[in-house]
CSV table of C-alpha atoms and ligand atoms in Angstrom, one decimal:
chain,number,residue,atom,x,y,z
A,1500,MET,CA,18.7,-23.5,-8.0
A,1501,THR,CA,18.5,-24.9,-11.4
A,1502,ASP,CA,19.9,-22.8,-14.1
A,1503,ASN,CA,17.4,-22.5,-17.0
A,1504,ASN,CA,18.3,-21.0,-20.4
A,1505,LEU,CA,16.2,-18.0,-21.2
A,1506,GLY,CA,13.8,-18.9,-24.2
A,1507,GLU,CA,11.2,-17.3,-26.2
A,1508,LYS,CA,9.3,-14.4,-24.6
A,1509,ILE,CA,5.8,-15.7,-24.3
A,1510,TYR,CA,4.0,-12.8,-22.5
A,1511,GLU,CA,4.6,-9.2,-21.6
A,1512,GLY,CA,2.2,-7.8,-18.9
A,1513,LYS,CA,2.2,-4.3,-17.3
A,1514,ALA,CA,4.6,-5.3,-14.5
A,1515,LYS,CA,6.4,-8.6,-15.6
A,1516,ILE,CA,7.8,-10.4,-18.7
A,1517,LEU,CA,7.5,-14.1,-18.9
A,1518,TYR,CA,10.0,-16.2,-20.9
A,1519,ARG,CA,10.1,-20.0,-21.7
A,1520,THR,CA,13.2,-22.1,-20.5
A,1521,ASP,CA,14.5,-25.2,-21.9
A,1522,ASP,CA,12.2,-27.1,-19.3
A,1523,PRO,CA,8.6,-26.9,-20.7
A,1524,ASN,CA,7.4,-26.9,-17.0
A,1525,VAL,CA,9.4,-23.9,-15.9
A,1526,LEU,CA,9.2,-20.3,-16.9
A,1527,LEU,CA,11.3,-17.4,-15.9
A,1528,ALA,CA,9.4,-14.0,-14.9
A,1529,TYR,CA,11.2,-10.6,-15.0
A,1530,PHE,CA,9.9,-8.0,-12.7
A,1531,LYS,CA,9.8,-4.5,-14.4
A,1532,ASP,CA,10.0,-1.1,-12.9
A,1533,ASP,CA,7.1,0.0,-14.9
A,1534,ALA,CA,3.8,0.9,-13.1
A,1535,THR,CA,0.3,1.3,-14.5
A,1536,ALA,CA,-2.9,2.1,-13.0
A,1537,PHE,CA,-6.6,2.7,-14.2
A,1538,ASN,CA,-6.4,0.1,-16.8
A,1539,ALA,CA,-3.0,1.4,-18.2
A,1540,GLN,CA,-4.4,5.1,-18.6
A,1541,LYS,CA,-1.7,6.1,-16.1
A,1542,LYS,CA,1.9,5.0,-16.7
A,1543,GLY,CA,5.1,5.6,-14.8
A,1544,GLN,CA,8.0,4.0,-13.4
A,1545,ILE,CA,8.8,3.2,-9.7
A,1546,GLU,CA,12.6,3.1,-9.0
A,1547,HIS,CA,13.9,-0.4,-8.0
A,1548,LYS,CA,10.2,-1.8,-8.1
A,1549,GLY,CA,11.2,-4.9,-10.1
A,1550,GLU,CA,13.7,-5.9,-7.5
A,1551,MET,CA,11.5,-4.9,-4.5
A,1552,ASN,CA,8.4,-6.8,-5.8
A,1553,CYS,CA,10.4,-9.7,-6.7
A,1554,ALA,CA,11.9,-10.0,-3.3
A,1555,ILE,CA,8.7,-9.3,-1.5
A,1556,ALA,CA,6.7,-11.9,-3.6
A,1557,THR,CA,9.5,-14.4,-3.0
A,1558,TYR,CA,9.2,-13.9,0.9
A,1559,LEU,CA,5.5,-14.2,0.6
A,1560,PHE,CA,5.4,-17.2,-1.6
A,1561,GLN,CA,7.9,-19.0,0.6
A,1562,TYR,CA,5.8,-18.1,3.6
A,1563,LEU,CA,2.6,-19.4,2.1
A,1564,ALA,CA,4.3,-22.6,0.8
A,1565,SER,CA,5.5,-23.2,4.3
A,1566,GLN,CA,1.9,-22.9,5.4
A,1567,GLY,CA,0.9,-25.6,2.9
A,1568,MET,CA,-0.2,-23.4,0.1
A,1569,PRO,CA,0.5,-24.6,-3.4
A,1570,THR,CA,2.1,-21.8,-5.2
A,1571,HIS,CA,4.0,-21.5,-8.7
A,1572,PHE,CA,7.1,-20.2,-7.1
A,1573,ILE,CA,10.4,-22.2,-7.6
A,1574,ALA,CA,13.3,-20.0,-6.9
A,1575,GLN,CA,14.5,-16.3,-7.0
A,1576,THR,CA,17.4,-16.4,-9.6
A,1577,ALA,CA,18.5,-12.9,-9.5
A,1578,PRO,CA,17.2,-9.8,-8.0
A,1579,ASP,CA,14.4,-9.2,-10.5
A,1580,TRP,CA,14.1,-12.7,-11.8
A,1581,MET,CA,11.9,-15.7,-10.6
A,1582,GLN,CA,11.7,-19.0,-11.7
A,1583,VAL,CA,8.0,-20.4,-11.6
A,1584,VAL,CA,6.0,-23.3,-12.6
A,1585,ALA,CA,4.4,-23.0,-16.0
A,1586,VAL,CA,0.7,-22.8,-15.5
A,1587,LYS,CA,-2.3,-21.8,-17.5
A,1588,ILE,CA,-3.6,-18.8,-15.8
A,1589,LEU,CA,-7.4,-18.7,-15.1
A,1590,PRO,CA,-8.7,-15.3,-16.5
A,1591,LEU,CA,-9.9,-14.2,-13.2
A,1592,GLU,CA,-8.6,-11.8,-10.6
A,1593,VAL,CA,-9.6,-13.0,-7.1
A,1594,VAL,CA,-9.8,-10.0,-4.8
A,1595,VAL,CA,-10.0,-10.4,-0.9
A,1596,ARG,CA,-11.1,-7.5,1.1
A,1597,ASN,CA,-10.7,-7.0,5.0
A,1598,ILE,CA,-11.3,-3.1,5.1
A,1599,ALA,CA,-13.3,-1.0,2.7
A,1600,ALA,CA,-11.3,0.8,0.1
A,1601,GLY,CA,-11.0,1.6,-3.6
A,1602,SER,CA,-13.8,0.3,-5.9
A,1603,LEU,CA,-15.6,-1.4,-3.0
A,1604,CYS,CA,-16.3,2.1,-1.5
A,1605,GLN,CA,-17.4,3.4,-4.9
A,1606,ARG,CA,-19.7,0.5,-5.5
A,1607,THR,CA,-21.3,0.2,-2.1
A,1608,GLY,CA,-20.9,3.7,-0.6
A,1609,LEU,CA,-19.0,2.3,2.5
A,1610,ASP,CA,-16.7,4.8,3.9
A,1611,LEU,CA,-12.9,4.2,3.4
A,1612,GLY,CA,-11.4,2.4,6.3
A,1613,THR,CA,-14.8,0.5,7.4
A,1614,GLU,CA,-13.7,-2.9,8.9
A,1615,LEU,CA,-15.6,-5.7,7.1
A,1616,ARG,CA,-17.3,-8.1,9.5
A,1617,SER,CA,-15.8,-11.0,7.6
A,1618,PRO,CA,-13.4,-11.0,4.7
A,1619,LEU,CA,-15.1,-10.5,1.2
A,1620,VAL,CA,-14.1,-12.5,-1.9
A,1621,GLU,CA,-14.8,-10.9,-5.3
A,1622,PHE,CA,-14.0,-12.1,-8.8
A,1623,TYR,CA,-13.1,-9.9,-11.7
A,1624,TYR,CA,-12.9,-11.1,-15.3
A,1625,LYS,CA,-9.3,-10.4,-16.5
A,1626,ASN,CA,-10.3,-8.7,-19.9
A,1627,ASP,CA,-8.8,-5.2,-20.6
A,1628,ARG,CA,-11.3,-4.5,-23.4
A,1629,LEU,CA,-14.1,-4.7,-20.9
A,1630,GLY,CA,-12.1,-3.0,-18.1
A,1631,ASP,CA,-12.0,-6.2,-15.9
A,1632,PRO,CA,-15.6,-6.2,-14.7
A,1633,LEU,CA,-16.8,-7.7,-11.4
A,1634,PHE,CA,-18.3,-11.1,-12.2
A,1635,THR,CA,-20.7,-13.4,-10.2
A,1636,GLU,CA,-20.2,-17.1,-10.0
A,1637,ASP,CA,-22.9,-17.4,-12.6
A,1638,HIS,CA,-21.0,-15.3,-14.9
A,1639,ILE,CA,-17.9,-17.4,-14.5
A,1640,GLU,CA,-20.1,-20.4,-15.3
A,1641,LEU,CA,-21.7,-18.7,-18.2
A,1642,LEU,CA,-18.3,-18.0,-19.9
A,1643,GLU,CA,-16.9,-21.3,-18.7
A,1644,LEU,CA,-13.8,-19.6,-17.1
A,1645,ALA,CA,-13.6,-22.2,-14.4
A,1646,THR,CA,-15.8,-25.0,-13.1
A,1647,PRO,CA,-18.0,-24.6,-10.1
A,1648,GLU,CA,-15.8,-26.8,-8.0
A,1649,GLN,CA,-12.7,-24.7,-9.1
A,1650,VAL,CA,-14.5,-21.6,-8.1
A,1651,GLN,CA,-15.3,-23.1,-4.6
A,1652,GLN,CA,-11.7,-24.1,-4.3
A,1653,LEU,CA,-10.4,-20.5,-5.5
A,1654,LYS,CA,-12.5,-19.0,-2.7
A,1655,GLN,CA,-11.3,-21.4,0.0
A,1656,MET,CA,-7.7,-20.9,-1.1
A,1657,ALA,CA,-8.2,-17.1,-1.2
A,1658,LEU,CA,-9.7,-16.9,2.3
A,1659,LEU,CA,-6.9,-19.0,3.7
A,1660,ILE,CA,-4.2,-17.0,2.0
A,1661,ASP,CA,-5.9,-13.9,3.6
A,1662,ARG,CA,-5.7,-15.5,7.1
A,1663,HIS,CA,-2.0,-16.4,6.7
A,1664,LEU,CA,-1.2,-13.0,5.2
A,1665,ARG,CA,-2.9,-11.0,7.8
A,1666,SER,CA,-1.0,-12.6,10.5
A,1667,PHE,CA,2.3,-12.3,8.8
A,1668,PHE,CA,1.7,-8.6,8.1
A,1669,GLU,CA,0.5,-8.0,11.6
A,1670,GLN,CA,4.0,-9.1,12.7
A,1671,CYS,CA,5.2,-6.4,10.2
A,1672,ARG,CA,3.0,-3.8,11.8
A,1673,LEU,CA,1.2,-3.5,8.5
A,1674,ILE,CA,-2.6,-3.6,7.9
A,1675,LEU,CA,-3.6,-5.8,5.0
A,1676,VAL,CA,-6.5,-3.8,3.6
A,1677,ASP,CA,-7.2,-5.8,0.4
A,1678,PHE,CA,-5.3,-7.7,-2.4
A,1679,LYS,CA,-5.6,-9.3,-5.6
A,1680,LEU,CA,-4.6,-12.9,-6.4
A,1681,GLU,CA,-4.4,-15.0,-9.7
A,1682,PHE,CA,-4.4,-18.8,-10.1
A,1683,GLY,CA,-3.2,-21.0,-12.6
A,1684,LEU,CA,-3.5,-24.9,-13.4
A,1685,ASP,CA,-0.1,-26.9,-13.7
A,1686,ALA,CA,0.5,-29.9,-16.1
A,1687,SER,CA,-1.3,-32.1,-13.8
A,1688,GLY,CA,-4.4,-29.7,-13.4
A,1689,GLN,CA,-3.6,-28.6,-9.8
A,1690,LEU,CA,-4.5,-25.1,-8.9
A,1691,LEU,CA,-1.5,-23.0,-7.9
A,1692,LEU,CA,-1.2,-19.5,-6.6
A,1693,SER,CA,0.5,-17.6,-9.3
A,1694,ASP,CA,1.4,-14.1,-10.4
A,1695,GLU,CA,2.7,-12.0,-7.5
A,1696,ILE,CA,1.9,-10.7,-4.2
A,1697,SER,CA,3.4,-7.2,-3.6
A,1698,PRO,CA,2.5,-3.6,-2.8
A,1699,ASP,CA,1.4,-3.5,-6.5
A,1700,THR,CA,-1.3,-6.0,-5.8
A,1701,CYS,CA,-2.1,-5.4,-2.1
A,1702,ARG,CA,-3.3,-2.3,0.0
A,1703,LEU,CA,-1.0,-2.2,3.0
A,1704,TRP,CA,-1.2,0.5,5.7
A,1705,ASP,CA,1.1,1.4,8.4
A,1706,ARG,CA,-0.4,0.2,11.6
A,1707,ASP,CA,1.3,2.9,13.6
A,1708,VAL,CA,0.4,5.9,11.5
A,1709,ALA,CA,-3.3,7.5,11.7
A,1710,ASP,CA,-3.0,10.0,8.9
A,1711,PRO,CA,-5.1,8.3,5.9
A,1712,LYS,CA,-2.6,9.5,3.3
A,1713,ALA,CA,0.7,9.0,5.4
A,1714,ARG,CA,-0.1,5.5,6.3
A,1715,ILE,CA,-0.5,4.3,2.6
A,1716,LEU,CA,2.6,2.0,1.8
A,1717,ASP,CA,1.3,0.4,-1.6
A,1718,LYS,CA,0.4,1.3,-5.2
A,1719,ASP,CA,-2.1,3.8,-4.1
A,1720,ARG,CA,0.8,6.3,-3.7
A,1721,PHE,CA,1.3,6.0,-7.4
A,1722,ARG,CA,-2.5,5.9,-8.2
A,1723,GLN,CA,-3.1,9.1,-6.2
A,1724,ASP,CA,0.3,10.9,-6.8
A,1725,LEU,CA,1.1,11.0,-3.2
A,1726,GLY,CA,4.9,10.9,-3.6
A,1727,ASN,CA,7.6,8.5,-2.1
A,1728,VAL,CA,6.4,5.5,-4.0
A,1729,SER,CA,9.7,3.9,-4.0
A,1730,ALA,CA,10.4,4.4,-0.4
A,1731,ALA,CA,7.1,2.9,0.7
A,1732,TYR,CA,7.7,-0.3,-1.3
A,1733,HIS,CA,11.2,-0.1,0.3
A,1734,GLU,CA,9.6,0.1,3.8
A,1735,VAL,CA,7.3,-2.9,3.2
A,1736,MET,CA,10.4,-5.0,1.9
A,1737,ALA,CA,12.5,-4.0,5.1
A,1738,ARG,CA,9.8,-4.9,7.4
A,1739,ILE,CA,9.3,-8.3,5.7
A,1740,GLN,CA,12.9,-9.1,5.8
A,1741,THR,CA,13.2,-8.2,9.5
A,1742,VAL,CA,10.3,-10.4,10.5
A,1743,VAL,CA,11.5,-13.2,8.2
A,1744,SER,CA,15.0,-13.1,9.7
A,1745,GLN,CA,13.5,-13.0,13.2
A,1746,ASN,CA,11.1,-16.0,12.6
A,1747,SER,CA,14.1,-18.0,11.2
A,1748,ARG,CA,16.2,-17.1,14.3
A,1749,ASP,CA,13.3,-18.2,16.6
A,1750,ARG,CA,12.9,-21.5,15.0
B,2942,LIG,N1,-5.8,-4.9,-7.8
B,2942,LIG,C1,-4.7,-5.3,-8.7
B,2942,LIG,N2,-5.0,-5.3,-9.9
B,2942,LIG,C2,-5.9,-4.8,-10.6
B,2942,LIG,C3,-7.0,-4.5,-9.7
B,2942,LIG,C4,-6.9,-4.4,-8.4
B,2942,LIG,O1,-3.7,-5.7,-8.1
B,2942,LIG,O2,-6.1,-4.9,-11.7
B,2942,LIG,C5,-5.7,-4.9,-6.3
B,2942,LIG,C6,-5.5,-3.5,-5.8
B,2942,LIG,O3,-4.2,-3.2,-5.5
B,2942,LIG,C7,-6.3,-3.6,-4.5
B,2942,LIG,C8,-7.3,-4.8,-4.7
B,2942,LIG,O4,-6.9,-5.4,-5.9
B,2942,LIG,O5,-5.3,-4.2,-3.5
B,2942,LIG,C9,-8.6,-4.2,-4.8
B,2942,LIG,O6,-8.5,-3.3,-5.9
B,2942,LIG,P1,-10.0,-2.4,-6.2
B,2942,LIG,O7,-11.0,-3.3,-6.8
B,2942,LIG,O8,-10.3,-1.5,-5.1
B,2942,LIG,O9,-9.7,-1.5,-7.4
B,2942,LIG,P2,-8.7,-0.1,-7.5
B,2942,LIG,O10,-9.6,0.9,-6.7
B,2942,LIG,O11,-7.5,-0.5,-6.8
B,2942,LIG,O12,-8.8,0.1,-9.0
């Protein structure tokens, strides 16, 4: 683990703060306990979220890296600190869906819980003022947010990540309903999976629970005021830890 000196704060988002280090290619991310929903109209805190999301994202980035996926993850340097590659984030949220929930139900009228015949990839324009609108590939080209080649690459990477994550979460007895990814370009122009993967950015349902509210183990507990939010994140972390240690023993 390289020790980098904490430099200037370069960005503060809803869930993380990014700092420069003495290496221009390396940043430090601090994971906050703050939670927001509905374009920051709802605000709160989830106890120990920063540490839990940092640990969960670390496990998932390491798992995806072991499957050959390029990510910005370098190391977890403290419970709520992650060292990452400095990238230029594309202003796109790439959402992959396996089961209908959230805005897909509102947009299409599909019932909550409908299994999709094949995974659906969607792009949203990261723009708080516009409320992160759904974008077609032509919109992306129009605003030159990414090249058509990069858009195809993003889709391919998102679908591959979905395959790997579904099989991993299956081992955790968790259903991966949908999730949001962000990608960035490193100094050499390579696309890297960036940001985080955590219960803030995924919908995860307990495979062994049928009740549609009780099975929710992600930020929907916060969005819908269902209670036990921190406990749900803890459950996800504990199941991931168990599977990771089982898999490393089996190797
Ligand atoms: N998501 C996210 N950040 C956002 C919007 C969505 O991480 O700004 C995640 C969300 O947690 C879910 C998936 O992307 O796992 C799809 O979200 P959806 O479009 O259904 O929006 P929502 O109903 O969650 O606002």
